[in-house]
Amino acid sequence: MSENQAHPLFPHRHLLGIRDLSPQEICQLLDRAEAAVPISRKPDKKMSTLRGRTQINLFYEASTRTQSSFELAGKRLGADVMNMSVASSSVKKGETLIDTAMTLNAMRPDILVIRHAAAGAAALLAQKVGCSVINAGDGAHEHPTQALLDALTIRRAKNAIAGLTVAVCGDILHSRVARSNIILLNALGARVRAVAPSTLLPAGIAQMGVEVHTNMADGLKDADVVMMLRLQRERMAGSFVPSVREYFRYFGLDGEKLKHARDDALVMHPGPMNRGVEIASDIADGPQSVIEAQVEMGVAVRMAVMEALVDPRRNGEGVAA
Amino acid sequence: MTARVFQNARIVDPSRGIDETGTVIVKDGRVVAAGHDALNQGTPDGAETIDCTNLVIAPGLVDARVYIGEPGNEHRETIASASKAAAAGGVTSMVMMPDTSPVIDDVALVEFVLRTARETALVNVHPAAAISKNLAGNELTEFGLMREAGAAMFTDGRATIANSLVMRRALTYARDLGTIVAHETQDMHLAASGVMNEGLFASWLGLPGIPREAELIPLQRDLALAALTGGRYHAAKLSTAMAADTIGRAKNGADNVSAGVSINHLSLNENDIGEYRTFFRLSPPLRTEEIALRWSKPSKTGRLTSSFRRTIRRMLIPSDCPLQMPPTVLSGLKPCWRWR
């Protein structure tokens, strides 16, 4: 892919969070991703942009779509991709995150993709290793590629992001997806709403650049995009919300609640979905749903990010020599 | 031994109410004069003069809350190495917390600490004994026997006693023995998995927060029990203005209540955590800038008059893991040297 030459040099060595990006840099990544979309639609999907480069996926949390999306993105760009399965590795034997990272770093990868349950894990890693680090989700902090793929999905469907009203609904308290999206959507000029029971909203939410709503009718009113978040199973019963039944009744996205949004509102979900908890099946599979498009855009966004980080114009900087 | 003259020092001596620039004269290892007029008698013959501009000379500090790795974590720290850090920070006496492994909840452990300190430490070390066996918060330890063996006071270290009856009995028993119960208050259910001050900053970092009320609620209970029993109670590690106000009200008319705050909570705030500076994860957490600012001003009411301070320190700071994982440690010994 010669796309690198068509874009300005991406000034960051790592992608740790949307917080670190300017609106121009976000748009550059989205433009690069847009250009990567057709690649995955061709019969021959193999590029040579990252030929000879090594990408290691280090996933400390179970993940289907993010890990396979990163793997495919790397392979389609021609990189050698290795998946570190934490379940069967020395991590199980008590090795610390940094020891594992230093071991992998000694094998001279060019890109390290990390997912970890602790906020700040990716930033910590980036201080210690010599290659580019991509945050694939760190605790409840950030999940930048998810926000980028969401933005790309919205931009392709609505042509622009500025001026749209986006309702982010559900477990915002524990959600890295919500944080990255709130930052990104604000940076690109959208109006963002946070819709959830107060037990699932973080302290200080009103100062995070969102309108806060604790009922779906107000929160979804005239929204252009309804972004649902996953409610994790251990948080369902008796702790943050009294029961699944009650949660679905008041905060699950069904046809009735969706009527409050605009008729052409997009329905999004980062997956994996809990059907009948945060979203009704008919809505998840309905005409307004762009959930599958999100998955497709995920591969394009991750190709764009890796291509931007491993730019040969950087003269080897940010790349293990 | 010849005399040494320390000139232009800021001399701080609370015992005489002195805080002034002046001279300290040491002869044969003893201070013979200190103050702005110390040279009135002239400089002693053959004295060595040391310029102390911008330095403070004060009596040795007492750190009443020091967590030490020995016994149990000698690979991190020993009583000897902790005493070196203390000496470097101007601390000449320290009260050692009982949350070691094994816990100092038995006469033999008190004796072990005293013996080890006597043989290896540079400064005075006074062990504090546990209030409850194994810090579990259920059964009282042998207050009397351990006090006799040399325990300076009673505390469960970083653990909070949830059971109000155990706390009541500890205070009652302490009253009879004339000893002190020092307690760090944090409601474990309210604090849950929190690692820093609850608020906007924690929310953006994606870190679980600890509300200020987690400190206040057990403190209010303790103060009610201190009033009920008359036992000598020390709120060991305050981090919030609301807790300080509550202590201030309780001290009004009661002479059995005191409180302490750590140097770290006075000189740092949550913003110092920045982008995940793991080693600033403390218990209780660093709070907001406003609280730290307010506390760094001298208190008109003299509320926080206790000489107790808190220190946690490790010779090796385990900063190689994410913020949600490490133990809550930070040196208070060396920073206090520079802090005024």
XYZ file of C-alpha atoms in Angstrom, chain A residues 128-293:
166
model
C 9.367 -0.110 28.930
C 9.548 -1.524 25.423
C 11.278 -0.399 22.288
C 8.454 -0.910 19.807
C 5.105 0.691 19.070
C 2.398 -0.149 21.573
C -1.274 -0.205 20.652
C -3.799 -0.172 23.450
C -6.493 -2.729 22.679
C -8.316 -1.889 25.907
C -6.932 -1.189 29.374
C -9.364 -1.627 32.220
C -11.994 1.090 32.243
C -9.601 3.618 30.733
C -9.478 3.659 26.940
C -10.076 1.527 23.869
C -8.939 3.850 21.109
C -9.345 1.586 18.077
C -12.939 0.891 19.109
C -13.735 4.613 19.190
C -12.045 5.054 15.806
C -14.007 2.226 14.232
C -17.204 3.614 15.711
C -16.401 7.021 14.281
C -15.616 5.531 10.877
C -18.904 3.622 10.908
C -20.822 6.783 11.802
C -18.973 8.913 9.277
C -19.657 6.476 6.453
C -23.356 6.319 7.316
C -23.925 9.981 8.116
C -21.153 11.608 6.025
C -20.015 13.726 8.949
C -19.739 13.566 12.721
C -19.919 17.250 13.626
C -23.392 18.253 14.712
C -24.708 14.737 15.329
C -26.315 13.795 18.630
C -24.880 10.532 19.949
C -26.449 8.772 22.944
C -24.012 6.461 24.743
C -26.155 4.150 26.870
C -25.463 1.634 29.622
C -22.538 0.741 31.834
C -20.477 3.902 31.333
C -18.853 3.484 34.747
C -16.834 0.439 33.729
C -16.558 1.194 30.018
C -13.335 2.064 28.239
C -15.349 2.198 25.022
C -17.493 4.983 26.481
C -14.494 7.046 27.599
C -12.704 6.806 24.257
C -15.911 7.596 22.386
C -16.774 10.582 24.587
C -13.353 12.097 23.907
C -13.369 11.346 20.196
C -16.922 12.438 19.477
C -16.420 15.689 21.360
C -13.179 16.309 19.490
C -15.012 15.954 16.183
C -17.898 18.195 17.202
C -20.701 15.780 18.068
C -23.084 16.305 20.981
C -22.686 13.387 23.338
C -25.209 12.140 25.843
C -24.586 9.653 28.640
C -27.669 7.592 29.413
C -27.610 5.167 32.347
C -28.827 4.587 35.870
C -26.699 6.727 38.193
C -25.135 3.620 39.732
C -23.457 2.995 36.362
C -22.208 6.547 35.834
C -18.714 7.597 36.962
C -18.219 10.405 39.479
C -17.985 13.766 37.770
C -19.741 12.542 34.607
C -21.386 15.952 34.082
C -17.919 17.463 33.653
C -16.838 14.873 31.095
C -18.351 16.686 28.129
C -21.698 14.927 28.049
C -25.343 15.645 28.759
C -26.395 13.233 31.483
C -29.746 11.429 31.348
C -31.036 8.765 33.671
C -33.938 7.712 31.499
C -33.914 6.426 27.970
C -36.833 8.523 26.664
C -35.035 11.795 27.356
C -31.620 10.422 26.524
C -32.605 9.059 23.128
C -34.831 11.958 22.079
C -33.908 12.952 18.501
C -30.572 11.138 18.716
C -28.760 10.405 15.441
C -26.802 7.533 16.926
C -27.665 5.163 19.775
C -24.564 3.436 21.080
C -25.306 0.615 23.506
C -22.719 -0.716 25.944
C -22.318 -4.195 27.288
C -23.407 -4.828 30.872
C -21.056 -7.413 32.296
C -22.675 -10.388 33.857
C -21.151 -9.986 37.299
C -22.550 -6.469 37.491
C -26.093 -7.422 36.655
C -27.812 -8.852 39.661
C -28.076 -7.146 43.010
C -25.031 -4.921 42.788
C -25.098 -2.071 40.330
C -28.614 -2.858 39.172
C -31.135 -4.994 41.037
C -31.871 -7.467 38.265
C -31.523 -8.120 34.566
C -35.277 -7.891 34.213
C -35.384 -4.431 35.754
C -32.377 -3.254 33.748
C -33.873 -4.350 30.458
C -37.205 -2.778 31.358
C -35.693 0.665 31.902
C -32.414 0.681 29.973
C -32.504 -2.148 27.426
C -32.877 -0.885 23.876
C -36.161 -2.136 22.425
C -38.439 -0.864 19.675
C -40.400 1.363 22.004
C -37.394 3.173 23.365
C -35.758 3.443 19.953
C -38.799 5.390 18.717
C -37.575 8.371 20.724
C -34.496 8.606 18.520
C -34.618 9.890 14.968
C -36.147 7.539 12.431
C -32.801 7.130 10.709
C -30.814 6.735 13.913
C -27.981 4.232 13.842
C -27.918 1.483 16.464
C -24.417 0.473 17.521
C -22.868 -1.988 19.960
C -19.173 -2.750 20.499
C -19.939 -6.407 21.214
C -20.212 -8.942 22.555
C -23.907 -8.349 22.969
C -26.126 -9.565 25.765
C -29.359 -10.003 23.891
C -32.271 -9.275 26.159
C -30.105 -7.385 28.645
C -28.933 -4.153 27.057
C -30.447 -4.732 23.635
C -33.440 -6.598 22.237
C -32.704 -9.155 19.552
C -34.971 -7.598 16.944
C -33.209 -4.267 17.324
C -29.745 -5.807 17.217
C -30.652 -7.528 13.951
C -32.920 -4.763 12.670
C -32.529 -2.325 9.773
C -31.040 0.456 11.903
C -28.317 -1.765 13.314
C -24.777 -1.198 12.017
C -23.199 -3.665 14.398
C -21.745 -5.825 11.611
C -20.430 -2.770 9.817
